[in-house]
Coordinates of C-alpha atoms in Angstrom, one line a residue:
V1 CA -35.7 -12.4 41.7
V2 CA -36.6 -9.4 43.8
N3 CA -37.9 -9.9 47.3
Y4 CA -39.8 -6.7 47.7
E5 CA -39.5 -6.7 51.5
D6 CA -35.7 -6.5 51.1
E7 CA -36.4 -3.1 49.4
Y8 CA -39.5 -1.7 51.0
Y9 CA -41.6 -2.3 54.2
I10 CA -44.9 -0.9 55.2
E11 CA -46.8 -1.3 58.5
A12 CA -50.1 0.2 59.7
G13 CA -51.9 0.4 63.0
I14 CA -48.8 1.3 65.2
S15 CA -50.0 2.7 68.5
H16 CA -47.9 5.5 70.0
T17 CA -48.3 7.4 73.2
N18 CA -46.9 10.9 73.6
G19 CA -44.2 11.1 76.3
S20 CA -42.8 7.6 75.6
T21 CA -40.8 6.1 72.7
T22 CA -42.2 3.3 70.6
A23 CA -39.8 0.8 69.1
V24 CA -41.0 -0.6 65.7
T25 CA -39.2 -3.9 64.7
L26 CA -38.3 -4.0 61.0
P27 CA -37.8 -7.2 59.0
K28 CA -34.4 -6.2 57.8
T29 CA -31.5 -4.1 59.1
V30 CA -31.1 -0.5 57.9
S31 CA -27.3 -0.7 58.1
G32 CA -27.0 -0.3 54.3
G33 CA -29.0 2.9 54.5
A34 CA -32.7 3.6 54.5
M35 CA -35.4 6.3 54.7
A36 CA -38.5 6.2 56.9
R37 CA -41.7 8.1 56.2
I38 CA -44.4 8.1 58.9
K39 CA -47.9 9.5 59.2
E40 CA -50.5 9.5 62.0
T41 CA -53.7 8.1 60.4
D42 CA -56.1 9.3 63.1
G43 CA -54.7 12.7 63.8
T44 CA -53.7 15.9 61.9
T45 CA -50.0 15.6 61.5
G46 CA -47.7 15.8 58.5
F47 CA -45.7 13.1 56.8
Y48 CA -42.4 13.0 58.6
V49 CA -39.3 11.8 56.9
F50 CA -36.2 10.4 58.7
D51 CA -33.2 8.7 57.2
T52 CA -29.9 7.1 58.1
V53 CA -27.8 9.5 56.0
R54 CA -28.8 12.6 57.9
G55 CA -28.8 10.6 61.2
A56 CA -31.0 10.5 64.2
N57 CA -33.4 13.3 65.4
K58 CA -33.6 15.1 62.1
F59 CA -36.8 15.2 60.0
V60 CA -38.2 17.0 57.0
Y61 CA -41.8 17.1 55.9
W62 CA -42.9 15.3 52.8
G63 CA -46.1 17.1 51.6
A64 CA -48.0 19.2 54.1
G65 CA -45.7 21.3 56.2
G66 CA -43.0 20.9 53.6
N67 CA -42.0 24.5 53.4
A68 CA -40.1 24.2 56.7
A69 CA -36.4 23.7 57.1
E70 CA -35.1 20.4 58.6
D71 CA -36.0 20.1 62.2
T72 CA -33.0 19.1 64.5
S73 CA -34.5 19.7 67.9
T74 CA -38.1 18.3 68.2
W75 CA -37.4 14.6 68.2
S76 CA -34.5 14.2 70.7
D77 CA -34.9 10.5 71.0
Q78 CA -35.9 9.4 67.4
N79 CA -33.6 6.8 65.8
L80 CA -33.4 4.5 62.8
T81 CA -30.8 1.9 63.4
G82 CA -30.3 -1.9 63.1
T83 CA -33.8 -3.4 62.8
T84 CA -35.5 -0.7 64.9
L85 CA -37.3 2.5 64.0
T86 CA -37.8 4.4 67.3
L87 CA -40.8 6.7 67.2
P88 CA -39.9 9.7 69.4
S89 CA -41.6 10.6 72.7
A90 CA -42.5 14.1 71.4
L91 CA -44.7 12.6 68.6
A92 CA -48.4 13.0 69.1
S93 CA -50.4 10.2 70.6
G94 CA -52.2 8.2 67.9
T95 CA -52.1 5.4 65.4
F96 CA -49.3 5.6 62.8
L97 CA -48.4 4.2 59.4
I98 CA -44.7 3.7 58.5
E99 CA -42.9 3.1 55.3
I100 CA -39.3 2.0 55.0
F101 CA -37.3 2.5 51.8
Y102 CA -34.0 0.6 51.8
M103 CA -31.0 1.9 49.9
G104 CA -29.7 -0.4 47.1
S105 CA -30.3 -1.0 43.4
Y106 CA -33.8 0.4 43.5
F107 CA -33.5 3.4 45.9
Q108 CA -30.8 5.9 46.7
I109 CA -30.3 8.8 49.1
D110 CA -28.0 11.6 48.1
T111 CA -26.8 14.8 49.9
F112 CA -25.2 17.8 48.3
E113 CA -24.4 21.5 48.9
G114 CA -26.1 24.0 46.6
T115 CA -24.0 26.2 44.3
G116 CA -26.7 28.4 42.6
A117 CA -25.4 27.2 39.2
D118 CA -26.9 24.2 37.4
H119 CA -24.8 21.1 37.7
L120 CA -24.8 17.3 37.8
E121 CA -25.1 15.3 41.0
T122 CA -24.0 11.6 41.1
L123 CA -25.9 9.1 43.2
P124 CA -23.9 7.1 45.8
A125 CA -24.6 3.9 43.8
A126 CA -26.3 3.2 40.4
L127 CA -30.0 2.4 40.3
D128 CA -31.2 -0.7 38.5
S129 CA -32.8 1.4 35.8
V130 CA -33.3 5.0 34.8
A131 CA -34.8 6.9 37.7
G132 CA -38.6 6.8 37.9
M133 CA -39.0 9.5 40.5
G134 CA -36.8 11.8 42.6
W135 CA -37.5 14.3 45.4
V136 CA -35.1 17.1 46.3
K137 CA -35.5 19.2 49.5
T138 CA -33.4 21.9 51.1
R139 CA -32.5 21.2 54.7
D140 CA -31.5 24.8 55.7
S141 CA -34.3 27.1 54.5
G142 CA -38.0 27.3 54.1
S143 CA -38.7 25.8 50.7
T144 CA -40.9 22.9 49.7
G145 CA -39.4 19.7 48.1
K146 CA -39.6 19.4 44.4
L147 CA -40.5 16.2 42.5
Q148 CA -39.1 14.9 39.2
H149 CA -41.2 12.1 37.6
V150 CA -40.6 9.9 34.6
G151 CA -44.0 10.8 33.3
L152 CA -43.0 14.5 33.1
G153 CA -39.4 14.1 31.9
G154 CA -36.9 16.6 33.0
T155 CA -38.8 19.7 31.8
H156 CA -41.5 19.8 34.5
Y157 CA -41.7 19.6 38.3
L158 CA -44.4 18.9 40.9
D159 CA -44.6 20.0 44.5
T160 CA -45.8 17.5 47.0
F161 CA -46.9 20.3 49.3
S162 CA -49.2 21.8 46.7
T163 CA -52.2 20.9 44.6
A164 CA -50.8 22.9 41.7
V165 CA -50.5 21.5 38.1
A166 CA -47.2 20.3 36.7
V167 CA -45.0 23.3 35.9
D168 CA -42.7 23.6 32.9
S169 CA -39.5 25.3 34.1
S170 CA -35.8 24.7 33.3
D171 CA -34.9 26.3 36.6
F172 CA -35.3 23.0 38.5
W173 CA -33.8 20.2 36.5
N174 CA -32.2 22.2 33.7
D175 CA -34.5 20.3 31.3
V176 CA -32.5 17.1 31.9
A177 CA -34.2 13.8 33.1
A178 CA -32.3 11.8 35.7
S179 CA -30.4 8.7 34.6
A180 CA -29.6 5.6 36.7
T181 CA -26.5 7.3 38.1
Q182 CA -26.9 11.1 37.8
Y183 CA -29.4 13.9 38.1
T184 CA -29.2 17.6 37.3
V185 CA -30.3 20.5 39.5
G186 CA -31.0 23.9 38.0
T187 CA -30.7 27.4 39.4
D188 CA -33.8 27.7 41.6
D189 CA -33.2 28.1 45.3
A190 CA -35.6 25.2 46.1
V191 CA -33.2 22.7 44.6
N192 CA -29.9 24.5 44.5
K193 CA -29.5 27.6 46.7
D194 CA -25.8 28.6 47.1
G195 CA -24.6 27.3 50.4
D196 CA -27.8 25.4 51.4
N197 CA -27.5 21.6 52.2
Y198 CA -29.9 19.3 50.4
I199 CA -31.4 15.8 50.7
A200 CA -32.4 13.9 47.6
Y201 CA -34.3 10.6 47.3
W202 CA -34.3 8.7 44.0
W203 CA -36.3 5.6 43.0
A204 CA -35.6 3.2 40.1
N205 CA -38.5 2.6 37.7
S206 CA -38.1 -1.2 38.1
G207 CA -38.2 -4.0 40.6
P208 CA -40.5 -3.1 43.5
Y209 CA -41.2 0.4 42.2
K210 CA -43.1 1.6 39.1
F211 CA -43.9 5.1 37.9
G212 CA -45.9 6.3 35.0
V213 CA -49.0 8.1 33.7
I214 CA -52.6 7.0 33.5
E215 CA -55.6 8.7 31.9
G216 CA -58.7 9.2 34.1
N217 CA -62.1 8.6 32.5
G218 CA -64.5 10.2 35.0
N219 CA -66.3 6.8 35.5
A220 CA -66.6 4.6 38.6
D221 CA -65.4 1.8 36.3
G222 CA -62.1 3.6 36.0
S223 CA -58.8 3.3 34.3
M224 CA -56.3 0.5 35.1
A225 CA -52.6 0.8 35.7
N226 CA -50.8 -2.5 35.2
V227 CA -47.6 -2.5 37.3
G228 CA -46.7 -6.2 37.1
G229 CA -47.8 -7.2 40.6
L230 CA -49.6 -6.2 43.8
P231 CA -48.4 -2.7 45.0
A232 CA -48.2 -2.3 48.7
S233 CA -48.8 1.4 48.3
V234 CA -50.0 3.7 45.5
M235 CA -50.2 7.4 44.9
A236 CA -51.7 9.5 42.1
K237 CA -52.1 13.2 41.1
S238 CA -53.6 15.0 38.1
I239 CA -51.0 17.1 36.3
D240 CA -53.6 19.0 34.3
S241 CA -55.5 20.8 37.1
T242 CA -55.3 21.5 40.8
S243 CA -55.6 18.2 42.5
S244 CA -54.5 16.5 45.7
W245 CA -51.9 13.8 46.0
Y246 CA -54.1 10.7 46.8
V247 CA -52.4 7.8 48.5
G248 CA -53.6 4.4 49.5
N249 CA -52.1 1.1 50.8
I250 CA -53.0 -2.5 51.3
K251 CA -52.3 -2.4 55.1
N252 CA -55.1 0.1 55.7
N253 CA -57.1 -1.6 52.9
P254 CA -57.0 -5.4 53.2
D255 CA -60.0 -5.6 51.0
N256 CA -61.3 -3.8 47.9
P257 CA -62.4 -1.2 47.2
A258 CA -59.4 0.5 48.8
D259 CA -61.5 3.3 50.5
Q260 CA -59.2 4.2 53.4
N261 CA -57.0 6.9 51.9
M262 CA -55.0 10.0 52.7
V263 CA -53.6 13.0 50.8
L264 CA -49.9 14.0 50.9
N265 CA -50.6 17.7 50.7
T266 CA -52.7 18.0 53.9
T267 CA -52.2 16.9 57.5
G268 CA -55.7 15.3 57.5
V269 CA -56.7 12.0 59.0
I270 CA -57.4 8.9 56.9
F271 CA -60.8 9.3 55.1
T272 CA -63.2 6.9 53.5
E273 CA -63.8 7.2 49.8
A274 CA -63.8 4.4 47.2
D275 CA -60.9 5.8 45.2
W276 CA -59.5 2.6 43.7
D277 CA -59.0 -1.2 43.8
I278 CA -55.5 -2.3 44.6
L279 CA -55.1 -5.5 42.6
S280 CA -52.6 -8.3 42.1
T281 CA -51.5 -6.8 38.8
G282 CA -51.7 -3.1 39.7
F283 CA -54.5 -0.6 40.6
K284 CA -57.8 0.6 39.1
F285 CA -59.6 3.8 39.7
R286 CA -63.1 3.3 41.2
I287 CA -64.5 6.8 41.5
A288 CA -66.0 9.2 39.0
T289 CA -64.4 12.3 40.5
D290 CA -60.8 13.1 41.5
P291 CA -58.6 11.0 41.3
N292 CA -60.3 9.9 38.2
V293 CA -61.5 12.9 36.2
A294 CA -60.8 12.9 32.5
E295 CA -57.2 14.2 32.9
T296 CA -53.7 12.8 33.0
Y297 CA -52.4 11.5 36.3
V298 CA -48.9 10.6 37.3
Y299 CA -48.7 7.7 39.7
G300 CA -46.2 5.8 41.8
A301 CA -46.5 2.2 42.9
F302 CA -44.3 1.0 45.8
G303 CA -43.5 -2.5 47.2
I304 CA -44.7 -4.3 44.1
Q305 CA -45.2 -8.0 44.9
P306 CA -45.3 -10.1 41.7
L307 CA -48.0 -12.8 41.1
T308 CA -45.2 -15.3 40.7
N309 CA -41.4 -14.9 41.3
G310 CA -40.1 -18.2 42.5
A311 CA -42.4 -18.2 45.5
I312 CA -40.6 -15.3 47.2
N313 CA -43.3 -12.9 48.5
Q314 CA -45.6 -14.3 45.9
S315 CA -48.9 -12.5 46.0
R316 CA -52.3 -14.0 45.9
A317 CA -55.0 -12.9 43.5
R318 CA -56.8 -9.9 44.8

């Protein structure tokens, strides 16, 4: 029985004032390793990523701003330790959303040094299943992070900074899909530049996480993705045409339709658009335009809370 809050935590509406730190109390210690992704919902900032592997005061951008190297100077008093995420004093004043991904059977963080030649990397510990999604980003030079997704196999990649279609190239994953224990990096500098240091995040396609593809239908009564429970957060992007990375969550959307959304590839504020319903069995598109045109979308569902699993975080019908 998986308690999703042992693996993933999300909180919205965190008020922060520039010039002072903000301590966010987490439900579980990060001593076993964790990654934090934060975004201001009422201001134009990027999605900042911290983790316990790289240590305090270091961030990379996930999505907008992602072509920058790791920052090691801006957040001099940021930390992720014990049961506390400390938002740094240099962060903009505003209201923030945080997500915490705990390392374990369903999520792993890996670091490696690039060689310029394709090679296998081994995760610190095995995932519960074949990897559903992975993101690899250089820490040392200006290159965007690249995404492998189970819906694309090992032949294609996506860029969370870009609206571009999925690209078929052996230069990124050497045409090899990740397993539960290993992944392959190709020869492209974005994922394997000789001498560069890299950070990699990998999610299992099981437990509190589910990744797949869904066909849009261009109708307000849209397509449904059944993920086996209530996802705390969802994202979706067309792989057939230029399209934003749409993201929504149940904390900003306590009721349906889930119309308070953001996009990963911009720094924009949260916006109102009836993109989907987030349901106790998955999510359903509720818009006739993007993200539900008649194209193929890859999706990710995070923090899945089953309808029934022995009463641990059991979700109510929604």
